[in-house]
Amino acid sequence: LAVLAACGKPQVAETPAAALDVADLARDYVVLELAMGQIDADHVDAYSGPDELREKAETMGWDLDQIAAESQRLRAALDDVGDADAVRVQGLLDRLTALDMRIDINREQYAPFDVEAKALFGVSAPDFGADHFDQILADIDALLPGEAPLPERVEAFRAQFAVPADKVDVVFQASIEECRRRTLEHIELPANESFTIEYVTDKSWSGYNWYQGNAHSLIQVNTDFPLQISRAVDLGCHEGYPGHHTFNALLEKELLNDKGWVEYSLYPLFSQQSLIAEGTGNYGIKLAFPAEERVAYERDVLFPLAGLDANEADRYYALQALLAGLSYAGNEAARDYLNGDITRDETITWLVKYGLSSPERAAQRTRFFDQYRSYVINYNLGEDLVQAHIERGDADASTRWARFEEMISTPFSPADFQQ
């Protein structure tokens, strides 16, 4: 390491920073992020690199001030590296910018929502007023007429499409296997790739991929609330194929194993990598299951597996399409809540009205805001950016898959959306 531990404080090594190459600095960077993970339990989402770097981070025992100082030293050193490694250097600098913001968050020094999002994820989400969502609510009201409040009507209607608890595993297993089959028709994965499924409770999220390294993932599905039949394909694609599992396995193969870029042994959750991960995870659903194919698959395969009646399926899918237009309502709730403009109770009220959530689901959503903050923008804005980039020029299916694979196997960044 270029930085040694002495009395628990970072000190610059005698070797001048400019003499270090990017590989040296990348190893220092990994230790720095692992040190941050000792303080911030959510920060390091996955690590599959050398044990010696983890052990050095544990030995350092740095506090936030020391981590911030080392971040600045690394930034200065990277600024002195030549242009030959420009892409790699910029990727490391972007990660350090995100790390600096995460340090401030852990210090409870909060920036405005949009400033935070820009520093962490490289983009800021659009700002929509209530009127943007009112027309969508009117369309849903027309689709599901009745006297009860609209959120209650939506909740009651969607309850017909909840997978019974004893059918969740068989439905999800079938879904993820179909997601995998469709993905492998277009993308070659490492021969040893695999995943394990677990069902969990008491989480602020509905599904999570914990990448284990060596092309293996642990995929967890939260069963706090009933699993909607359409969520099985959503989660199978998003967490598995061609989503997070595929993304992590390809980055590991192409950048860590083949190129030796050690920084890709570590996934800092609060970084630009998450915008690409969540955006491709969501867009991958559409890529693997174009609209009509998805409806046919779910109606013909998943409905029978779940023992559900498909008579109202057409109206169900019409509702799902309209509900997708409300996704940015969660961003607005998070922005105002985290900026301190509305209380938790007011946030729940907004999510019930404009997200058409039950009060219980809305309360769970505020837990997500507390834990992950501006991360919420990665799902909808990330998907929109990915879709626009991949489908540019009226690309056919083969081109879309090729562009998608390139995005999840290269050091793609939000800046590349502008090219």
CSV table of C-alpha atoms in Angstrom, one decimal:
chain,number,residue,atom,x,y,z
A,1,LEU,CA,0.0,0.0,0.0
A,2,ALA,CA,1.0,3.6,-0.6
A,3,VAL,CA,-0.5,4.5,2.7
A,4,LEU,CA,0.8,2.8,5.8
A,5,ALA,CA,-0.8,2.5,9.3
A,6,ALA,CA,1.1,4.3,12.0
A,7,CYS,CA,-0.7,4.9,15.3
A,8,GLY,CA,-3.9,4.5,13.4
A,9,LYS,CA,-3.4,7.5,11.2
A,10,PRO,CA,-2.8,7.6,7.4
A,11,GLN,CA,0.6,8.8,6.3
A,12,VAL,CA,1.9,9.3,2.8
A,13,ALA,CA,4.5,6.7,1.9
A,14,GLU,CA,8.0,7.9,0.9
A,15,THR,CA,7.4,6.9,-2.7
A,16,PRO,CA,6.1,10.0,-4.6
A,17,ALA,CA,2.4,9.6,-5.5
A,18,ALA,CA,3.2,10.4,-9.2
A,19,ALA,CA,5.5,7.3,-9.3
A,20,LEU,CA,2.7,5.0,-8.5
A,21,ASP,CA,0.8,3.4,-11.4
A,22,VAL,CA,-2.9,3.0,-11.5
A,23,ALA,CA,-2.8,-0.7,-10.3
A,24,ASP,CA,-1.1,0.5,-7.1
A,25,LEU,CA,-3.6,3.3,-6.6
A,26,ALA,CA,-6.5,0.9,-7.3
A,27,ARG,CA,-5.4,-1.4,-4.6
A,28,ASP,CA,-5.1,1.5,-2.2
A,29,TYR,CA,-8.6,2.5,-3.2
A,30,VAL,CA,-10.0,-1.0,-2.5
A,31,VAL,CA,-8.5,-0.9,1.0
A,32,LEU,CA,-10.1,2.6,1.5
A,33,GLU,CA,-13.5,1.4,0.5
A,34,LEU,CA,-13.2,-1.7,2.7
A,35,ALA,CA,-12.3,0.6,5.6
A,36,MET,CA,-15.4,2.6,4.9
A,37,GLY,CA,-17.4,-0.6,5.0
A,38,GLN,CA,-16.2,-1.2,8.6
A,39,ILE,CA,-18.1,2.0,9.5
A,40,ASP,CA,-21.0,2.0,7.0
A,41,ALA,CA,-22.6,-1.5,6.9
A,42,ASP,CA,-24.5,-0.7,3.6
A,43,HIS,CA,-21.5,0.7,1.8
A,44,VAL,CA,-19.7,-2.3,0.4
A,45,ASP,CA,-22.3,-4.4,-1.4
A,46,ALA,CA,-19.9,-7.2,-2.5
A,47,TYR,CA,-16.3,-8.0,-2.3
A,48,SER,CA,-14.4,-10.9,-3.9
A,49,GLY,CA,-10.9,-9.6,-4.0
A,50,PRO,CA,-7.7,-10.6,-2.1
A,51,ASP,CA,-8.1,-11.4,1.6
A,52,GLU,CA,-4.9,-9.4,2.2
A,53,LEU,CA,-6.7,-6.2,1.2
A,54,ARG,CA,-9.6,-6.9,3.5
A,55,GLU,CA,-7.2,-7.7,6.4
A,56,LYS,CA,-5.3,-4.4,5.8
A,57,ALA,CA,-8.5,-2.5,5.9
A,58,GLU,CA,-9.5,-4.1,9.2
A,59,THR,CA,-6.0,-3.5,10.6
A,60,MET,CA,-6.2,0.2,9.7
A,61,GLY,CA,-9.2,0.9,11.9
A,62,TRP,CA,-9.6,4.3,10.3
A,63,ASP,CA,-12.3,6.8,11.3
A,64,LEU,CA,-14.3,9.0,8.9
A,65,ASP,CA,-11.7,11.8,9.0
A,66,GLN,CA,-8.9,9.5,8.2
A,67,ILE,CA,-10.8,7.9,5.3
A,68,ALA,CA,-11.6,11.4,4.0
A,69,ALA,CA,-7.9,12.3,4.2
A,70,GLU,CA,-6.9,9.2,2.3
A,71,SER,CA,-9.5,9.8,-0.3
A,72,GLN,CA,-8.0,13.2,-1.0
A,73,ARG,CA,-4.5,11.8,-1.2
A,74,LEU,CA,-5.7,9.2,-3.7
A,75,ARG,CA,-7.5,11.9,-5.8
A,76,ALA,CA,-4.3,13.9,-6.0
A,77,ALA,CA,-2.3,10.9,-7.0
A,78,LEU,CA,-4.8,9.9,-9.7
A,79,ASP,CA,-4.7,13.4,-11.1
A,80,ASP,CA,-1.0,12.9,-11.7
A,81,VAL,CA,-1.5,9.7,-13.8
A,82,GLY,CA,-1.0,10.1,-17.5
A,83,ASP,CA,-3.7,9.9,-20.2
A,84,ALA,CA,-3.0,6.2,-21.1
A,85,ASP,CA,-5.3,5.0,-18.3
A,86,ALA,CA,-7.9,7.8,-18.6
A,87,VAL,CA,-11.0,5.6,-18.5
A,88,ARG,CA,-9.8,3.7,-15.5
A,89,VAL,CA,-8.6,6.8,-13.7
A,90,GLN,CA,-11.9,8.6,-14.3
A,91,GLY,CA,-13.8,5.6,-12.9
A,92,LEU,CA,-11.7,5.7,-9.7
A,93,LEU,CA,-12.2,9.4,-9.4
A,94,ASP,CA,-16.0,9.1,-9.8
A,95,ARG,CA,-15.9,6.4,-7.0
A,96,LEU,CA,-14.0,8.7,-4.8
A,97,THR,CA,-16.5,11.5,-5.4
A,98,ALA,CA,-19.2,9.2,-4.3
A,99,LEU,CA,-17.2,8.0,-1.3
A,100,ASP,CA,-16.7,11.6,-0.2
A,101,MET,CA,-20.5,12.2,-0.3
A,102,ARG,CA,-21.1,9.0,1.7
A,103,ILE,CA,-18.6,10.2,4.3
A,104,ASP,CA,-20.7,13.4,4.7
A,105,ILE,CA,-23.9,11.3,5.0
A,106,ASN,CA,-22.3,9.2,7.8
A,107,ARG,CA,-21.3,12.5,9.5
A,108,GLU,CA,-25.0,13.5,9.2
A,109,GLN,CA,-23.9,16.5,7.0
A,110,TYR,CA,-26.6,16.2,4.4
A,111,ALA,CA,-26.6,17.9,1.1
A,112,PRO,CA,-29.8,18.6,-0.8
A,113,PHE,CA,-31.3,15.5,-2.4
A,114,ASP,CA,-30.3,16.4,-6.0
A,115,VAL,CA,-26.8,17.3,-5.0
A,116,GLU,CA,-26.4,14.1,-3.1
A,117,ALA,CA,-27.7,12.0,-6.0
A,118,LYS,CA,-25.4,13.7,-8.5
A,119,ALA,CA,-22.3,13.1,-6.3
A,120,LEU,CA,-23.2,9.5,-5.7
A,121,PHE,CA,-24.7,8.3,-8.9
A,122,GLY,CA,-23.6,10.9,-11.5
A,123,VAL,CA,-27.1,12.2,-12.3
A,124,SER,CA,-30.0,14.1,-10.8
A,125,ALA,CA,-33.6,13.0,-11.3
A,126,PRO,CA,-36.3,15.2,-12.9
A,127,ASP,CA,-38.7,17.0,-10.6
A,128,PHE,CA,-42.4,16.3,-11.1
A,129,GLY,CA,-45.3,18.1,-9.5
A,130,ALA,CA,-48.5,16.4,-8.3
A,131,ASP,CA,-50.2,17.4,-11.5
A,132,HIS,CA,-48.0,15.0,-13.5
A,133,PHE,CA,-49.4,12.1,-11.6
A,134,ASP,CA,-53.0,13.3,-11.4
A,135,GLN,CA,-53.8,12.3,-15.0
A,136,ILE,CA,-52.4,8.8,-14.4
A,137,LEU,CA,-54.6,8.5,-11.3
A,138,ALA,CA,-57.6,9.6,-13.4
A,139,ASP,CA,-56.9,6.9,-15.9
A,140,ILE,CA,-56.6,4.3,-13.2
A,141,ASP,CA,-59.8,5.5,-11.6
A,142,ALA,CA,-61.6,5.0,-15.0
A,143,LEU,CA,-60.1,1.5,-15.2
A,144,LEU,CA,-61.2,0.5,-11.7
A,145,PRO,CA,-64.4,2.4,-11.1
A,146,GLY,CA,-66.0,2.3,-7.6
A,147,GLU,CA,-66.9,4.2,-4.5
A,148,ALA,CA,-64.0,3.2,-2.3
A,149,PRO,CA,-60.9,5.4,-2.3
A,150,LEU,CA,-58.7,4.6,-5.3
A,151,PRO,CA,-55.7,3.2,-3.3
A,152,GLU,CA,-58.1,0.7,-1.7
A,153,ARG,CA,-59.7,-0.3,-5.0
A,154,VAL,CA,-56.2,-0.9,-6.5
A,155,GLU,CA,-55.1,-2.9,-3.5
A,156,ALA,CA,-58.3,-5.0,-3.5
A,157,PHE,CA,-58.0,-5.6,-7.3
A,158,ARG,CA,-54.3,-6.6,-7.2
A,159,ALA,CA,-55.0,-8.9,-4.3
A,160,GLN,CA,-56.6,-11.3,-6.8
A,161,PHE,CA,-53.1,-11.7,-8.4
A,162,ALA,CA,-51.1,-12.4,-5.3
A,163,VAL,CA,-49.3,-15.7,-5.4
A,164,PRO,CA,-50.3,-17.9,-2.5
A,165,ALA,CA,-47.6,-18.3,0.1
A,166,ASP,CA,-47.2,-22.1,-0.6
A,167,LYS,CA,-46.7,-21.4,-4.3
A,168,VAL,CA,-44.1,-18.6,-4.1
A,169,ASP,CA,-41.1,-20.8,-4.5
A,170,VAL,CA,-42.4,-22.8,-7.5
A,171,VAL,CA,-43.5,-19.6,-9.3
A,172,PHE,CA,-40.3,-17.8,-8.6
A,173,GLN,CA,-38.1,-20.7,-9.5
A,174,ALA,CA,-39.9,-21.1,-12.8
A,175,SER,CA,-39.6,-17.4,-13.5
A,176,ILE,CA,-35.9,-17.1,-12.9
A,177,GLU,CA,-35.2,-20.2,-14.9
A,178,GLU,CA,-37.1,-18.7,-17.9
A,179,CYS,CA,-35.2,-15.4,-17.4
A,180,ARG,CA,-32.0,-17.4,-17.5
A,181,ARG,CA,-33.0,-19.4,-20.6
A,182,ARG,CA,-33.8,-16.3,-22.5
A,183,THR,CA,-30.7,-14.5,-21.5
A,184,LEU,CA,-28.4,-17.3,-22.4
A,185,GLU,CA,-29.8,-17.2,-26.0
A,186,HIS,CA,-28.0,-13.8,-26.3
A,187,ILE,CA,-25.2,-13.6,-23.7
A,188,GLU,CA,-22.5,-16.1,-22.9
A,189,LEU,CA,-21.9,-16.4,-19.1
A,190,PRO,CA,-19.1,-18.2,-17.3
A,191,ALA,CA,-19.6,-21.9,-17.3
A,192,ASN,CA,-19.6,-22.0,-13.5
A,193,GLU,CA,-22.2,-19.3,-12.9
A,194,SER,CA,-24.9,-20.2,-10.3
A,195,PHE,CA,-27.2,-18.7,-7.8
A,196,THR,CA,-29.0,-19.6,-4.5
A,197,ILE,CA,-32.5,-18.4,-3.5
A,198,GLU,CA,-33.6,-17.5,0.0
A,199,TYR,CA,-36.9,-16.1,1.3
A,200,VAL,CA,-36.6,-13.5,4.0
A,201,THR,CA,-38.7,-11.1,6.0
A,202,ASP,CA,-38.4,-7.7,7.7
A,203,LYS,CA,-36.5,-5.9,4.9
A,204,SER,CA,-37.0,-2.5,3.4
A,205,TRP,CA,-36.6,-3.9,-0.1
A,206,SER,CA,-38.6,-6.6,-2.1
A,207,GLY,CA,-35.6,-8.4,-3.5
A,208,TYR,CA,-31.8,-8.3,-3.3
A,209,ASN,CA,-28.8,-9.9,-5.0
A,210,TRP,CA,-25.8,-10.4,-2.8
A,211,TYR,CA,-23.0,-11.2,-5.2
A,212,GLN,CA,-20.6,-13.8,-3.7
A,213,GLY,CA,-17.9,-13.8,-6.3
A,214,ASN,CA,-16.7,-16.5,-8.6
A,215,ALA,CA,-20.0,-16.1,-10.7
A,216,HIS,CA,-22.2,-17.0,-7.8
A,217,SER,CA,-25.1,-15.0,-6.3
A,218,LEU,CA,-27.3,-15.2,-3.3
A,219,ILE,CA,-30.8,-13.9,-4.3
A,220,GLN,CA,-33.1,-13.0,-1.5
A,221,VAL,CA,-36.9,-12.4,-1.9
A,222,ASN,CA,-38.7,-10.5,0.8
A,223,THR,CA,-42.0,-12.1,1.8
A,224,ASP,CA,-43.2,-9.4,4.1
A,225,PHE,CA,-46.0,-8.7,1.6
A,226,PRO,CA,-47.7,-11.1,-0.9
A,227,LEU,CA,-45.8,-11.6,-4.1
A,228,GLN,CA,-47.7,-10.2,-7.1
A,229,ILE,CA,-47.7,-12.6,-10.0
A,230,SER,CA,-45.9,-10.0,-12.2
A,231,ARG,CA,-43.2,-9.5,-9.6
A,232,ALA,CA,-41.9,-13.0,-10.2
A,233,VAL,CA,-40.6,-12.2,-13.6
A,234,ASP,CA,-39.5,-8.7,-12.4
A,235,LEU,CA,-37.4,-10.1,-9.7
A,236,GLY,CA,-36.1,-13.1,-11.7
A,237,CYS,CA,-34.8,-10.7,-14.4
A,238,HIS,CA,-33.8,-7.8,-12.2
A,239,GLU,CA,-31.9,-9.8,-9.5
A,240,GLY,CA,-30.8,-12.6,-11.9
A,241,TYR,CA,-30.9,-12.7,-15.7
A,242,PRO,CA,-30.0,-10.5,-17.4
A,243,GLY,CA,-29.9,-8.2,-14.4
A,244,HIS,CA,-27.6,-8.1,-11.3
A,245,HIS,CA,-26.3,-11.6,-11.4
A,246,THR,CA,-25.4,-11.4,-15.1
A,247,PHE,CA,-24.0,-7.9,-14.6
A,248,ASN,CA,-21.7,-8.8,-11.7
A,249,ALA,CA,-20.5,-12.1,-13.3
A,250,LEU,CA,-19.5,-10.3,-16.5
A,251,LEU,CA,-17.8,-7.4,-14.8
A,252,GLU,CA,-15.9,-9.9,-12.7
A,253,LYS,CA,-14.8,-11.9,-15.7
A,254,GLU,CA,-14.1,-9.0,-18.1
A,255,LEU,CA,-12.6,-6.4,-15.9
A,256,LEU,CA,-11.3,-8.2,-12.8
A,257,ASN,CA,-10.2,-11.5,-14.1
A,258,ASP,CA,-9.2,-10.6,-17.7
A,259,LYS,CA,-7.9,-7.1,-17.2
A,260,GLY,CA,-6.8,-7.3,-13.6
A,261,TRP,CA,-8.7,-4.2,-12.5
A,262,VAL,CA,-8.9,-4.9,-8.8
A,263,GLU,CA,-11.4,-2.1,-8.1
A,264,TYR,CA,-14.0,-4.3,-9.7
A,265,SER,CA,-13.5,-6.9,-7.0
A,266,LEU,CA,-15.5,-4.5,-4.9
A,267,TYR,CA,-19.0,-3.1,-5.5
A,268,PRO,CA,-19.6,0.2,-3.5
A,269,LEU,CA,-23.4,0.4,-3.4
A,270,PHE,CA,-23.4,4.2,-3.3
A,271,SER,CA,-21.6,4.8,-6.6
A,272,GLN,CA,-22.3,5.3,-10.3
A,273,GLN,CA,-22.1,1.6,-10.8
A,274,SER,CA,-25.5,1.3,-9.1
A,275,LEU,CA,-27.2,3.6,-11.7
A,276,ILE,CA,-26.1,1.2,-14.4
A,277,ALA,CA,-26.9,-1.9,-12.3
A,278,GLU,CA,-30.4,-0.9,-11.4
A,279,GLY,CA,-31.1,0.7,-14.8
A,280,THR,CA,-30.0,-2.4,-16.7
A,281,GLY,CA,-31.7,-4.6,-14.1
A,282,ASN,CA,-35.1,-3.0,-14.8
A,283,TYR,CA,-34.6,-2.6,-18.6
A,284,GLY,CA,-33.5,-6.2,-18.7
A,285,ILE,CA,-37.0,-7.2,-17.9
A,286,LYS,CA,-38.3,-5.6,-21.1
A,287,LEU,CA,-35.4,-6.9,-23.1
A,288,ALA,CA,-35.9,-10.5,-22.1
A,289,PHE,CA,-39.7,-10.3,-22.1
A,290,PRO,CA,-41.1,-8.0,-24.7
A,291,ALA,CA,-44.6,-6.9,-23.6
A,292,GLU,CA,-46.8,-9.4,-25.5
A,293,GLU,CA,-44.4,-12.3,-24.8
A,294,ARG,CA,-44.4,-11.5,-21.1
A,295,VAL,CA,-48.2,-11.5,-20.8
A,296,ALA,CA,-48.4,-14.8,-22.7
A,297,TYR,CA,-45.8,-16.4,-20.5
A,298,GLU,CA,-47.3,-15.3,-17.3
A,299,ARG,CA,-50.8,-16.1,-18.4
A,300,ASP,CA,-49.9,-19.5,-19.8
A,301,VAL,CA,-47.3,-20.7,-17.3
A,302,LEU,CA,-47.2,-18.7,-14.1
A,303,PHE,CA,-51.0,-18.2,-13.6
A,304,PRO,CA,-51.6,-22.0,-13.6
A,305,LEU,CA,-48.5,-22.6,-11.3
A,306,ALA,CA,-49.9,-20.1,-8.8
A,307,GLY,CA,-53.5,-21.4,-9.2
A,308,LEU,CA,-54.7,-17.9,-10.2
A,309,ASP,CA,-57.7,-17.1,-12.3
A,310,ALA,CA,-56.7,-15.3,-15.6
A,311,ASN,CA,-60.1,-13.9,-16.4
A,312,GLU,CA,-59.2,-10.4,-15.3
A,313,ALA,CA,-55.6,-10.6,-16.7
A,314,ASP,CA,-56.2,-8.0,-19.4
A,315,ARG,CA,-57.3,-5.4,-16.9
A,316,TYR,CA,-54.5,-6.4,-14.5
A,317,TYR,CA,-51.9,-5.8,-17.2
A,318,ALA,CA,-53.5,-2.5,-18.2
A,319,LEU,CA,-53.3,-1.5,-14.5
A,320,GLN,CA,-49.6,-2.5,-14.3
A,321,ALA,CA,-48.8,-0.3,-17.3
A,322,LEU,CA,-50.5,2.7,-15.7
A,323,LEU,CA,-48.8,2.0,-12.3
A,324,ALA,CA,-45.4,2.1,-14.0
A,325,GLY,CA,-46.1,5.8,-14.8
A,326,LEU,CA,-46.3,6.5,-11.1
A,327,SER,CA,-42.8,5.3,-10.4
A,328,TYR,CA,-41.4,8.8,-10.1
A,329,ALA,CA,-43.8,9.6,-7.3
A,330,GLY,CA,-41.5,7.7,-5.1
A,331,ASN,CA,-38.6,10.0,-6.1
A,332,GLU,CA,-40.7,13.0,-5.2
A,333,ALA,CA,-41.6,11.6,-1.8
A,334,ALA,CA,-38.0,10.8,-1.1
A,335,ARG,CA,-36.7,14.2,-2.2
A,336,ASP,CA,-39.2,16.1,-0.1
A,337,TYR,CA,-38.8,13.8,2.9
A,338,LEU,CA,-35.0,13.7,2.9
A,339,ASN,CA,-34.8,17.5,2.4
A,340,GLY,CA,-37.0,17.9,5.5
A,341,ASP,CA,-39.9,19.5,3.6
A,342,ILE,CA,-42.4,16.8,4.7
A,343,THR,CA,-42.7,14.5,7.7
A,344,ARG,CA,-42.8,10.8,7.7
A,345,ASP,CA,-46.5,10.7,8.1
A,346,GLU,CA,-46.9,13.2,5.2
A,347,THR,CA,-44.6,11.0,3.1
A,348,ILE,CA,-46.7,8.0,3.7
A,349,THR,CA,-49.8,10.0,2.8
A,350,TRP,CA,-48.2,11.0,-0.5
A,351,LEU,CA,-47.2,7.5,-1.3
A,352,VAL,CA,-50.7,6.2,-0.6
A,353,LYS,CA,-52.2,8.8,-2.9
A,354,TYR,CA,-49.7,9.1,-5.7
A,355,GLY,CA,-48.0,5.7,-5.4
A,356,LEU,CA,-51.3,3.9,-4.8
A,357,SER,CA,-49.6,2.0,-2.0
A,358,SER,CA,-51.3,0.5,1.1
A,359,PRO,CA,-50.3,2.4,4.2
A,360,GLU,CA,-48.2,-0.6,5.3
A,361,ARG,CA,-46.3,-0.7,2.0
A,362,ALA,CA,-45.8,3.1,2.1
A,363,ALA,CA,-44.4,2.9,5.6
A,364,GLN,CA,-42.0,0.2,4.3
A,365,ARG,CA,-41.0,2.6,1.6
A,366,THR,CA,-40.0,5.3,4.1
A,367,ARG,CA,-37.7,2.7,5.7
A,368,PHE,CA,-36.0,2.4,2.3
A,369,PHE,CA,-35.6,6.1,2.1
A,370,ASP,CA,-34.0,6.2,5.6
A,371,GLN,CA,-31.6,3.4,4.7
A,372,TYR,CA,-30.7,4.1,1.1
A,373,ARG,CA,-31.7,7.8,0.6
A,374,SER,CA,-31.3,9.1,-3.0
A,375,TYR,CA,-30.6,5.6,-4.2
A,376,VAL,CA,-34.3,5.5,-5.3
A,377,ILE,CA,-33.5,7.4,-8.5
A,378,ASN,CA,-31.5,4.5,-9.9
A,379,TYR,CA,-34.5,2.4,-10.6
A,380,ASN,CA,-36.6,4.6,-12.8
A,381,LEU,CA,-34.2,7.2,-14.1
A,382,GLY,CA,-31.6,4.5,-14.5
A,383,GLU,CA,-34.0,2.4,-16.6
A,384,ASP,CA,-35.1,5.4,-18.7
A,385,LEU,CA,-31.4,6.3,-19.5
A,386,VAL,CA,-30.5,2.7,-20.3
A,387,GLN,CA,-33.5,2.3,-22.5
A,388,ALA,CA,-32.9,5.5,-24.5
A,389,HIS,CA,-29.2,4.6,-25.0
A,390,ILE,CA,-29.8,1.0,-26.0
A,391,GLU,CA,-32.8,1.7,-28.3
A,392,ARG,CA,-31.4,4.7,-30.0
A,393,GLY,CA,-31.7,4.7,-33.8
A,394,ASP,CA,-34.6,2.3,-33.7
A,395,ALA,CA,-32.3,-0.7,-32.9
A,396,ASP,CA,-33.6,-4.2,-33.6
A,397,ALA,CA,-33.6,-6.9,-31.0
A,398,SER,CA,-30.2,-8.3,-31.9
A,399,THR,CA,-28.6,-4.8,-31.6
A,400,ARG,CA,-30.4,-4.1,-28.3
A,401,TRP,CA,-29.0,-7.3,-26.8
A,402,ALA,CA,-25.5,-6.5,-28.1
A,403,ARG,CA,-25.6,-3.0,-26.7
A,404,PHE,CA,-26.9,-4.3,-23.4
A,405,GLU,CA,-24.1,-6.8,-23.1
A,406,GLU,CA,-21.5,-4.1,-23.8
A,407,MET,CA,-23.0,-1.9,-21.1
A,408,ILE,CA,-22.8,-4.6,-18.4
A,409,SER,CA,-19.4,-5.9,-19.3
A,410,THR,CA,-17.4,-2.7,-19.7
A,411,PRO,CA,-16.6,0.3,-17.4
A,412,PHE,CA,-19.7,2.1,-18.6
A,413,SER,CA,-20.6,5.3,-16.7
A,414,PRO,CA,-23.5,7.8,-16.7
A,415,ALA,CA,-21.3,10.1,-18.8
A,416,ASP,CA,-21.4,7.6,-21.6
A,417,PHE,CA,-25.2,8.2,-21.9
A,418,GLN,CA,-24.3,11.6,-23.5
A,419,GLN,CA,-22.3,10.0,-26.3
